[in-house]
Amino acid sequence: MTALASFENLTKRYGTGIAVDDLSFAVPEGEVCGLLGPNGAGKTTAIRALLGLARPTSGSTTLLGMNPGERGFTAAVRNVGTLIEGPALYGRATARQNMRIEADAIGLTDPEAEIRELLELVGLTERADTRCGSFSLGMKQRLGLGIALMGRPRLVVLDEPTNGLDPAGIVEIRELIKRLPERGTSVLVSSHLLAEIQLMCDRAVILQRGKLIAEGTIAQLLDGDGTGYVVRVDPKLTEQAMGTLGRVGLSADRDADDSIVVDGVIENGKEISQPLAQAGIYVHELQRQSVDLEQVFLRLTDESHDESPVEKPALAGVSDAV
Ligand code: ATP
């Protein structure tokens, strides 16, 4: 696995506060990697360190194999597209002119075809010759993303790219980001929106108070939780069924609607239906519980609260995202 960016025991303190705490992970080539955490979790600080904009207190980062400060790092950064804290655009210049300015900055000799393609990709062909000072926030973000993609970088680093966008804008940017690996550009994208990370990323790193609390592909992160079942039997037999499941080592709880929620590592629904059938209880319904990253996050933060009681961080869930 080629890592385009990596964090090795990165710690960043501001005075007595700790913004990033011993963070280690890698961004593999060919994937969209999400950095997920509530406000203040340390996402921006980690990204700033990666780009050489914040000096680590300890630990290190590499970008395309280079450490900030190393000779050649500035050239490496130029080969990485970035969209951090909103795009820096010239309001009096048109979308096309802003793209040309970037093309000149990175030394592209004949960028016209690429500018056309990128304007199309970000849906701005029709507004290409409009001054971007009049653009909506969503259009500016899309132009910023187009500029970040100039020169087909191997990696783009996007800090909360959907912040401030309306629902339609969020969907557009998300769909665009998802397709970037197909064009040869891998992605590191931060967000506090769980649904967004789940929908557009291949893998995610979950941060809380600067610390990595979970990491893996979205499937792996969900799998750890996706093992529960909801079982329905004749309501008169619910209590008896719970006893039967308990005796074979399963954790069974009654839900409000008289269904039974069975937790634990269950490979196959047969592990539930068989003991019940042997006890003469027929299963009316057996359903694998669907989980999302929100539940994973809540479970993980509950676990870490057990170790050190702190306030539950506010993380925007599925209902807040589109
Ligand atoms: P947000 O989504 O709100 O930007 P984040 O996950 O990106 O959150 P950071 O901006 O990295 O989090 O902030 C992490 C912590 O570090 C916060 O407690 C923040 O107040 C603190 N912090 C960040 N930058 C500085 C700074 N320059 N000086 C002092 N404290 C800082």
mmCIF file of C-alpha atoms and ligand atoms in Angstrom:
data_model
loop_
_atom_site.group_PDB
_atom_site.id
_atom_site.type_symbol
_atom_site.label_atom_id
_atom_site.label_comp_id
_atom_site.label_asym_id
_atom_site.label_seq_id
_atom_site.Cartn_x
_atom_site.Cartn_y
_atom_site.Cartn_z
ATOM 1 C CA MET A 1 0.000 0.000 0.000
ATOM 2 C CA THR A 2 1.459 3.368 -1.009
ATOM 3 C CA ALA A 3 0.761 6.043 1.574
ATOM 4 C CA LEU A 4 0.434 9.510 0.086
ATOM 5 C CA ALA A 5 0.323 11.134 3.493
ATOM 6 C CA SER A 6 1.117 9.866 6.940
ATOM 7 C CA PHE A 7 0.990 10.990 10.535
ATOM 8 C CA GLU A 8 3.452 9.435 12.963
ATOM 9 C CA ASN A 9 2.701 10.050 16.637
ATOM 10 C CA LEU A 10 1.785 13.630 15.823
ATOM 11 C CA THR A 11 1.151 15.780 18.887
ATOM 12 C CA LYS A 12 0.364 19.480 18.788
ATOM 13 C CA ARG A 13 -0.093 21.537 21.950
ATOM 14 C CA TYR A 14 -1.238 25.128 22.198
ATOM 15 C CA GLY A 15 -0.171 26.373 25.628
ATOM 16 C CA THR A 16 -1.614 23.876 28.071
ATOM 17 C CA GLY A 17 -4.242 22.621 25.595
ATOM 18 C CA ILE A 18 -3.679 19.628 23.364
ATOM 19 C CA ALA A 19 -5.117 19.907 19.853
ATOM 20 C CA VAL A 20 -3.706 16.648 18.437
ATOM 21 C CA ASP A 21 -2.644 13.824 20.723
ATOM 22 C CA ASP A 22 -0.248 11.128 19.462
ATOM 23 C CA LEU A 23 -2.020 10.695 16.119
ATOM 24 C CA SER A 24 -0.797 8.003 13.711
ATOM 25 C CA PHE A 25 -2.439 6.965 10.459
ATOM 26 C CA ALA A 26 -1.777 6.851 6.728
ATOM 27 C CA VAL A 27 -3.754 7.951 3.682
ATOM 28 C CA PRO A 28 -3.522 5.163 1.098
ATOM 29 C CA GLU A 29 -3.351 5.847 -2.620
ATOM 30 C CA GLY A 30 -6.568 5.333 -4.585
ATOM 31 C CA GLU A 31 -8.998 6.024 -1.755
ATOM 32 C CA VAL A 32 -11.097 8.732 -0.184
ATOM 33 C CA CYS A 33 -9.978 8.883 3.435
ATOM 34 C CA GLY A 34 -12.127 10.766 5.911
ATOM 35 C CA LEU A 35 -11.004 12.533 9.060
ATOM 36 C CA LEU A 36 -14.096 12.584 11.222
ATOM 37 C CA GLY A 37 -14.610 14.350 14.519
ATOM 38 C CA PRO A 38 -16.689 16.976 16.259
ATOM 39 C CA ASN A 39 -15.693 20.633 16.292
ATOM 40 C CA GLY A 40 -12.414 21.086 18.112
ATOM 41 C CA ALA A 41 -11.371 17.423 17.672
ATOM 42 C CA GLY A 42 -8.125 18.498 15.988
ATOM 43 C CA LYS A 43 -8.885 17.874 12.319
ATOM 44 C CA THR A 44 -7.721 21.263 11.027
ATOM 45 C CA THR A 45 -4.626 21.207 13.212
ATOM 46 C CA ALA A 46 -3.644 17.761 11.883
ATOM 47 C CA ILE A 47 -4.155 18.932 8.299
ATOM 48 C CA ARG A 48 -2.211 22.138 8.914
ATOM 49 C CA ALA A 49 0.705 20.115 10.308
ATOM 50 C CA LEU A 50 0.609 17.824 7.266
ATOM 51 C CA LEU A 51 0.867 20.821 4.939
ATOM 52 C CA GLY A 52 3.690 22.394 6.945
ATOM 53 C CA LEU A 53 1.442 25.193 8.274
ATOM 54 C CA ALA A 54 1.668 24.163 11.949
ATOM 55 C CA ARG A 55 4.815 22.895 13.634
ATOM 56 C CA PRO A 56 4.328 19.635 15.572
ATOM 57 C CA THR A 57 5.102 19.683 19.281
ATOM 58 C CA SER A 58 6.319 16.111 18.763
ATOM 59 C CA GLY A 59 5.945 13.376 16.177
ATOM 60 C CA SER A 60 5.965 13.999 12.454
ATOM 61 C CA THR A 61 4.035 13.955 9.193
ATOM 62 C CA THR A 62 4.963 13.088 5.651
ATOM 63 C CA LEU A 63 3.372 14.291 2.444
ATOM 64 C CA LEU A 64 4.262 12.415 -0.751
ATOM 65 C CA GLY A 65 7.123 10.951 1.265
ATOM 66 C CA MET A 66 8.483 14.305 2.484
ATOM 67 C CA ASN A 67 8.599 15.921 5.920
ATOM 68 C CA PRO A 68 7.816 19.633 6.196
ATOM 69 C CA GLY A 69 11.121 21.474 6.387
ATOM 70 C CA GLU A 70 12.868 18.895 4.211
ATOM 71 C CA ARG A 71 14.315 20.203 0.954
ATOM 72 C CA GLY A 72 11.737 19.567 -1.772
ATOM 73 C CA PHE A 73 8.752 19.772 0.584
ATOM 74 C CA THR A 74 7.468 22.982 -1.045
ATOM 75 C CA ALA A 75 7.508 21.226 -4.417
ATOM 76 C CA ALA A 76 5.647 18.282 -2.862
ATOM 77 C CA VAL A 77 2.979 20.619 -1.482
ATOM 78 C CA ARG A 78 2.580 22.109 -4.962
ATOM 79 C CA ASN A 79 1.706 18.619 -6.195
ATOM 80 C CA VAL A 80 -1.058 18.345 -3.648
ATOM 81 C CA GLY A 81 -4.361 20.145 -4.163
ATOM 82 C CA THR A 82 -5.739 21.846 -1.068
ATOM 83 C CA LEU A 83 -8.983 23.439 -0.010
ATOM 84 C CA ILE A 84 -8.614 24.712 3.537
ATOM 85 C CA GLU A 85 -10.937 27.190 5.242
ATOM 86 C CA GLY A 86 -12.621 28.218 1.990
ATOM 87 C CA PRO A 87 -10.973 28.882 -1.373
ATOM 88 C CA ALA A 88 -8.737 31.909 -1.900
ATOM 89 C CA LEU A 89 -10.276 33.456 -5.023
ATOM 90 C CA TYR A 90 -9.842 36.752 -6.825
ATOM 91 C CA GLY A 91 -13.385 38.149 -6.731
ATOM 92 C CA ARG A 92 -12.830 40.503 -9.664
ATOM 93 C CA ALA A 93 -11.550 37.690 -11.860
ATOM 94 C CA THR A 94 -13.804 35.170 -13.609
ATOM 95 C CA ALA A 95 -13.888 31.478 -12.744
ATOM 96 C CA ARG A 96 -11.755 30.728 -15.805
ATOM 97 C CA GLN A 97 -9.248 33.461 -14.946
ATOM 98 C CA ASN A 98 -8.948 32.158 -11.381
ATOM 99 C CA MET A 99 -8.159 28.741 -12.808
ATOM 100 C CA ARG A 100 -5.543 30.254 -15.160
ATOM 101 C CA ILE A 101 -3.892 32.010 -12.216
ATOM 102 C CA GLU A 102 -3.545 28.640 -10.466
ATOM 103 C CA ALA A 103 -2.315 26.980 -13.672
ATOM 104 C CA ASP A 104 0.420 29.647 -13.949
ATOM 105 C CA ALA A 105 1.300 29.238 -10.282
ATOM 106 C CA ILE A 106 1.896 25.525 -10.671
ATOM 107 C CA GLY A 107 3.658 26.012 -14.020
ATOM 108 C CA LEU A 108 1.246 24.353 -16.463
ATOM 109 C CA THR A 109 2.209 25.400 -19.967
ATOM 110 C CA ASP A 110 -0.966 24.670 -21.908
ATOM 111 C CA PRO A 111 -3.772 24.479 -19.380
ATOM 112 C CA GLU A 112 -6.784 25.423 -21.553
ATOM 113 C CA ALA A 113 -8.053 21.892 -22.163
ATOM 114 C CA GLU A 114 -7.656 21.029 -18.480
ATOM 115 C CA ILE A 115 -9.428 24.223 -17.396
ATOM 116 C CA ARG A 116 -12.366 23.330 -19.667
ATOM 117 C CA GLU A 117 -12.491 19.811 -18.270
ATOM 118 C CA LEU A 118 -12.322 21.003 -14.654
ATOM 119 C CA LEU A 119 -14.998 23.658 -15.194
ATOM 120 C CA GLU A 120 -17.198 20.896 -16.576
ATOM 121 C CA LEU A 121 -16.325 18.564 -13.714
ATOM 122 C CA VAL A 122 -17.331 21.098 -11.066
ATOM 123 C CA GLY A 123 -20.398 22.210 -13.030
ATOM 124 C CA LEU A 124 -19.270 25.762 -13.763
ATOM 125 C CA THR A 125 -18.950 25.711 -17.562
ATOM 126 C CA GLU A 126 -21.872 28.059 -17.973
ATOM 127 C CA ARG A 127 -20.541 30.527 -15.422
ATOM 128 C CA ALA A 128 -16.900 30.247 -16.534
ATOM 129 C CA ASP A 129 -16.718 33.865 -17.632
ATOM 130 C CA THR A 130 -18.605 35.379 -14.715
ATOM 131 C CA ARG A 131 -16.634 37.257 -12.066
ATOM 132 C CA CYS A 132 -16.601 34.964 -9.089
ATOM 133 C CA GLY A 133 -17.198 37.772 -6.571
ATOM 134 C CA SER A 134 -20.883 37.301 -7.395
ATOM 135 C CA PHE A 135 -20.817 33.514 -6.876
ATOM 136 C CA SER A 136 -22.798 31.752 -4.167
ATOM 137 C CA LEU A 137 -20.820 29.975 -1.444
ATOM 138 C CA GLY A 138 -21.512 26.649 -3.157
ATOM 139 C CA MET A 139 -20.191 27.886 -6.495
ATOM 140 C CA LYS A 140 -17.094 29.278 -4.787
ATOM 141 C CA GLN A 141 -16.496 25.927 -3.072
ATOM 142 C CA ARG A 142 -16.891 24.119 -6.395
ATOM 143 C CA LEU A 143 -14.470 26.508 -8.065
ATOM 144 C CA GLY A 144 -12.068 26.031 -5.142
ATOM 145 C CA LEU A 145 -12.275 22.290 -5.647
ATOM 146 C CA GLY A 146 -11.676 22.700 -9.406
ATOM 147 C CA ILE A 147 -8.596 24.791 -8.634
ATOM 148 C CA ALA A 148 -7.380 22.206 -6.105
ATOM 149 C CA LEU A 149 -7.627 19.572 -8.868
ATOM 150 C CA MET A 150 -5.559 21.548 -11.362
ATOM 151 C CA GLY A 151 -2.572 19.587 -12.660
ATOM 152 C CA ARG A 152 -4.171 16.245 -11.670
ATOM 153 C CA PRO A 153 -2.579 16.042 -8.213
ATOM 154 C CA ARG A 154 -2.073 12.597 -6.710
ATOM 155 C CA LEU A 155 -3.696 13.858 -3.527
ATOM 156 C CA VAL A 156 -6.157 16.563 -2.539
ATOM 157 C CA VAL A 157 -6.584 17.646 1.069
ATOM 158 C CA LEU A 158 -9.991 19.148 1.784
ATOM 159 C CA ASP A 159 -10.909 20.655 5.151
ATOM 160 C CA GLU A 160 -14.696 20.583 5.700
ATOM 161 C CA PRO A 161 -15.415 21.201 1.981
ATOM 162 C CA THR A 162 -19.185 21.226 2.453
ATOM 163 C CA ASN A 163 -19.245 23.753 5.304
ATOM 164 C CA GLY A 164 -21.851 26.406 4.715
ATOM 165 C CA LEU A 165 -23.352 24.728 1.644
ATOM 166 C CA ASP A 166 -27.033 24.138 1.088
ATOM 167 C CA PRO A 167 -28.298 20.537 0.805
ATOM 168 C CA ALA A 168 -28.022 20.436 -2.990
ATOM 169 C CA GLY A 169 -24.498 21.853 -2.828
ATOM 170 C CA ILE A 170 -23.496 19.231 -0.257
ATOM 171 C CA VAL A 171 -24.683 16.403 -2.500
ATOM 172 C CA GLU A 172 -22.855 17.851 -5.539
ATOM 173 C CA ILE A 173 -19.538 18.237 -3.729
ATOM 174 C CA ARG A 174 -19.862 14.813 -2.115
ATOM 175 C CA GLU A 175 -20.561 13.103 -5.448
ATOM 176 C CA LEU A 176 -17.624 14.880 -7.006
ATOM 177 C CA ILE A 177 -15.221 13.892 -4.223
ATOM 178 C CA LYS A 178 -16.321 10.249 -4.404
ATOM 179 C CA ARG A 179 -15.290 10.059 -8.053
ATOM 180 C CA LEU A 180 -11.840 11.622 -7.664
ATOM 181 C CA PRO A 181 -9.874 8.359 -7.222
ATOM 182 C CA GLU A 182 -11.139 7.315 -10.694
ATOM 183 C CA ARG A 183 -9.248 10.339 -12.097
ATOM 184 C CA GLY A 184 -6.083 9.338 -10.254
ATOM 185 C CA THR A 185 -6.535 11.707 -7.308
ATOM 186 C CA SER A 186 -6.742 10.312 -3.781
ATOM 187 C CA VAL A 187 -8.429 12.350 -1.083
ATOM 188 C CA LEU A 188 -8.007 13.281 2.563
ATOM 189 C CA VAL A 189 -11.200 15.039 3.607
ATOM 190 C CA SER A 190 -12.251 16.253 7.034
ATOM 191 C CA SER A 191 -15.804 16.582 8.238
ATOM 192 C CA HIS A 192 -17.876 16.664 11.396
ATOM 193 C CA LEU A 193 -20.786 15.128 9.459
ATOM 194 C CA LEU A 194 -21.016 11.403 10.043
ATOM 195 C CA ALA A 195 -23.370 10.701 7.169
ATOM 196 C CA GLU A 196 -21.143 12.614 4.821
ATOM 197 C CA ILE A 197 -18.072 10.578 5.740
ATOM 198 C CA GLN A 198 -20.062 7.354 5.503
ATOM 199 C CA LEU A 199 -21.408 8.248 2.077
ATOM 200 C CA MET A 200 -18.271 9.539 0.389
ATOM 201 C CA CYS A 201 -15.287 7.833 2.014
ATOM 202 C CA ASP A 202 -13.679 4.430 1.609
ATOM 203 C CA ARG A 203 -12.091 4.647 5.032
ATOM 204 C CA ALA A 204 -12.177 6.931 8.014
ATOM 205 C CA VAL A 205 -10.205 7.955 11.036
ATOM 206 C CA ILE A 206 -12.341 9.059 13.960
ATOM 207 C CA LEU A 207 -10.863 11.737 16.206
ATOM 208 C CA GLN A 208 -12.028 12.830 19.603
ATOM 209 C CA ARG A 209 -10.236 15.493 21.623
ATOM 210 C CA GLY A 210 -7.178 15.100 19.395
ATOM 211 C CA LYS A 211 -6.964 11.322 19.821
ATOM 212 C CA LEU A 212 -7.656 8.625 17.269
ATOM 213 C CA ILE A 213 -10.479 6.518 18.655
ATOM 214 C CA ALA A 214 -11.129 4.302 15.615
ATOM 215 C CA GLU A 215 -9.766 3.715 12.153
ATOM 216 C CA GLY A 216 -10.616 1.455 9.231
ATOM 217 C CA THR A 217 -12.598 1.062 6.075
ATOM 218 C CA ILE A 218 -16.202 2.173 6.451
ATOM 219 C CA ALA A 219 -17.199 -1.506 6.231
ATOM 220 C CA GLN A 220 -14.784 -2.402 9.046
ATOM 221 C CA LEU A 221 -15.980 0.453 11.227
ATOM 222 C CA LEU A 222 -19.594 -0.567 10.729
ATOM 223 C CA ASP A 223 -18.946 -4.280 11.001
ATOM 224 C CA GLY A 224 -17.780 -4.070 14.581
ATOM 225 C CA ASP A 225 -21.296 -2.919 15.370
ATOM 226 C CA GLY A 226 -23.271 -4.585 12.639
ATOM 227 C CA THR A 227 -23.645 -7.859 14.425
ATOM 228 C CA GLY A 228 -26.881 -7.339 16.301
ATOM 229 C CA TYR A 229 -30.287 -8.758 15.419
ATOM 230 C CA VAL A 230 -33.867 -7.841 16.147
ATOM 231 C CA VAL A 231 -36.062 -10.894 16.788
ATOM 232 C CA ARG A 232 -39.843 -11.117 17.035
ATOM 233 C CA VAL A 233 -41.660 -14.099 18.483
ATOM 234 C CA ASP A 234 -45.201 -14.541 19.799
ATOM 235 C CA PRO A 235 -45.367 -11.713 22.412
ATOM 236 C CA LYS A 236 -46.550 -14.249 25.013
ATOM 237 C CA LEU A 237 -43.227 -16.074 24.570
ATOM 238 C CA THR A 238 -40.894 -13.034 24.566
ATOM 239 C CA GLU A 239 -39.752 -13.556 28.160
ATOM 240 C CA GLN A 240 -39.137 -17.264 27.611
ATOM 241 C CA ALA A 241 -37.253 -16.559 24.357
ATOM 242 C CA MET A 242 -35.008 -14.066 26.160
ATOM 243 C CA GLY A 243 -34.218 -16.710 28.770
ATOM 244 C CA THR A 244 -33.386 -19.264 26.062
ATOM 245 C CA LEU A 245 -31.072 -16.848 24.264
ATOM 246 C CA GLY A 246 -29.405 -15.896 27.541
ATOM 247 C CA ARG A 247 -28.696 -19.569 28.267
ATOM 248 C CA VAL A 248 -26.793 -19.955 24.972
ATOM 249 C CA GLY A 249 -24.671 -16.939 25.856
ATOM 250 C CA LEU A 250 -26.390 -14.233 23.853
ATOM 251 C CA SER A 251 -27.264 -10.841 25.278
ATOM 252 C CA ALA A 252 -30.992 -10.309 24.716
ATOM 253 C CA ASP A 253 -32.961 -7.215 25.689
ATOM 254 C CA ARG A 254 -36.640 -6.468 25.291
ATOM 255 C CA ASP A 255 -37.357 -3.448 23.088
ATOM 256 C CA ALA A 256 -40.314 -1.099 23.526
ATOM 257 C CA ASP A 257 -42.400 -2.881 20.865
ATOM 258 C CA ASP A 258 -41.861 -6.334 22.460
ATOM 259 C CA SER A 259 -39.161 -7.267 19.978
ATOM 260 C CA ILE A 260 -35.910 -8.701 21.316
ATOM 261 C CA VAL A 261 -32.622 -6.994 20.552
ATOM 262 C CA VAL A 262 -29.765 -9.496 20.471
ATOM 263 C CA ASP A 263 -26.254 -8.062 20.668
ATOM 264 C CA GLY A 264 -22.878 -9.657 20.313
ATOM 265 C CA VAL A 265 -20.804 -11.182 17.582
ATOM 266 C CA ILE A 266 -23.367 -13.191 15.646
ATOM 267 C CA GLU A 267 -22.186 -14.572 12.326
ATOM 268 C CA ASN A 268 -25.499 -15.967 11.234
ATOM 269 C CA GLY A 269 -29.170 -15.646 12.176
ATOM 270 C CA LYS A 270 -29.226 -19.420 12.745
ATOM 271 C CA GLU A 271 -27.357 -18.886 16.012
ATOM 272 C CA ILE A 272 -30.584 -17.267 17.229
ATOM 273 C CA SER A 273 -33.328 -19.174 15.423
ATOM 274 C CA GLN A 274 -31.940 -22.647 16.201
ATOM 275 C CA PRO A 275 -31.925 -22.482 20.025
ATOM 276 C CA LEU A 276 -35.354 -20.855 19.907
ATOM 277 C CA ALA A 277 -36.734 -23.598 17.646
ATOM 278 C CA GLN A 278 -35.223 -26.228 19.945
ATOM 279 C CA ALA A 279 -37.115 -24.588 22.811
ATOM 280 C CA GLY A 280 -40.297 -24.757 20.739
ATOM 281 C CA ILE A 281 -40.400 -21.024 20.018
ATOM 282 C CA TYR A 282 -40.933 -20.069 16.412
ATOM 283 C CA VAL A 283 -39.319 -16.923 15.128
ATOM 284 C CA HIS A 284 -41.802 -14.601 13.431
ATOM 285 C CA GLU A 285 -39.182 -12.162 12.241
ATOM 286 C CA LEU A 286 -35.380 -11.998 12.329
ATOM 287 C CA GLN A 287 -33.677 -8.870 11.128
ATOM 288 C CA ARG A 288 -30.060 -7.789 11.163
ATOM 289 C CA GLN A 289 -29.832 -4.377 12.793
ATOM 290 C CA SER A 290 -28.705 -1.689 10.434
ATOM 291 C CA VAL A 291 -26.052 0.554 11.882
ATOM 292 C CA ASP A 292 -24.478 3.749 10.737
ATOM 293 C CA LEU A 293 -21.368 5.624 11.719
ATOM 294 C CA GLU A 294 -23.415 7.654 14.175
ATOM 295 C CA GLN A 295 -24.047 4.570 16.294
ATOM 296 C CA VAL A 296 -20.410 3.512 15.967
ATOM 297 C CA PHE A 297 -19.316 6.950 17.099
ATOM 298 C CA LEU A 298 -21.703 6.992 20.053
ATOM 299 C CA ARG A 299 -20.553 3.544 21.165
ATOM 300 C CA LEU A 300 -16.889 4.522 20.860
ATOM 301 C CA THR A 301 -17.336 7.761 22.748
ATOM 302 C CA ASP A 302 -19.337 5.974 25.430
ATOM 303 C CA GLU A 303 -16.436 3.562 25.847
ATOM 304 C CA SER A 304 -13.928 6.369 26.136
ATOM 305 C CA HIS A 305 -16.257 8.146 28.618
ATOM 306 C CA ASP A 306 -16.073 5.079 30.809
ATOM 307 C CA GLU A 307 -12.336 5.698 31.032
ATOM 308 C CA SER A 308 -12.532 9.470 31.570
ATOM 309 C CA PRO A 309 -15.915 11.089 32.055
ATOM 310 C CA VAL A 310 -16.198 14.146 29.837
ATOM 311 C CA GLU A 311 -18.986 15.885 28.049
ATOM 312 C CA LYS A 312 -20.276 14.073 24.975
ATOM 313 C CA PRO A 313 -19.007 15.954 21.912
ATOM 314 C CA ALA A 314 -21.539 17.350 19.498
ATOM 315 C CA LEU A 315 -21.172 15.575 16.204
ATOM 316 C CA ALA A 316 -23.647 16.144 13.444
ATOM 317 C CA GLY A 317 -25.426 12.945 12.574
ATOM 318 C CA VAL A 318 -27.433 11.582 9.726
ATOM 319 C CA SER A 319 -30.422 13.764 10.440
ATOM 320 C CA ASP A 320 -28.327 16.914 10.098
ATOM 321 C CA ALA A 321 -26.633 15.909 6.891
ATOM 322 C CA VAL A 322 -27.920 15.230 3.443
HETATM 323 P P1 ATP B 1 -13.326 22.673 13.755
HETATM 324 O O1 ATP B 1 -14.143 21.798 12.888
HETATM 325 O O2 ATP B 1 -14.130 23.432 14.755
HETATM 326 O O3 ATP B 1 -12.312 23.504 13.045
HETATM 327 P P2 ATP B 1 -11.223 20.821 14.340
HETATM 328 O O4 ATP B 1 -11.512 19.390 14.580
HETATM 329 O O5 ATP B 1 -10.665 21.212 13.032
HETATM 330 O O6 ATP B 1 -12.498 21.658 14.689
HETATM 331 P P3 ATP B 1 -9.019 22.253 15.447
HETATM 332 O O7 ATP B 1 -9.405 23.526 14.771
HETATM 333 O O8 ATP B 1 -7.829 21.542 14.955
HETATM 334 O O9 ATP B 1 -10.239 21.260 15.511
HETATM 335 O O10 ATP B 1 -8.817 22.595 16.993
HETATM 336 C C1 ATP B 1 -8.425 21.620 17.965
HETATM 337 C C2 ATP B 1 -8.217 22.309 19.293
HETATM 338 O O11 ATP B 1 -7.060 23.135 19.241
HETATM 339 C C3 ATP B 1 -9.365 23.230 19.688
HETATM 340 O O12 ATP B 1 -9.551 23.123 21.075
HETATM 341 C C4 ATP B 1 -8.868 24.598 19.316
HETATM 342 O O13 ATP B 1 -9.447 25.584 20.146
HETATM 343 C C5 ATP B 1 -7.373 24.482 19.551
HETATM 344 N N1 ATP B 1 -6.599 25.349 18.645
HETATM 345 C C6 ATP B 1 -6.540 25.230 17.300
HETATM 346 N N2 ATP B 1 -5.733 26.177 16.774
HETATM 347 C C7 ATP B 1 -5.277 26.914 17.823
HETATM 348 C C8 ATP B 1 -4.390 28.039 17.947
HETATM 349 N N3 ATP B 1 -3.810 28.583 16.880
HETATM 350 N N4 ATP B 1 -4.169 28.513 19.184
HETATM 351 C C9 ATP B 1 -4.727 27.944 20.288
HETATM 352 N N5 ATP B 1 -5.561 26.888 20.235
HETATM 353 C C10 ATP B 1 -5.833 26.379 19.028
#
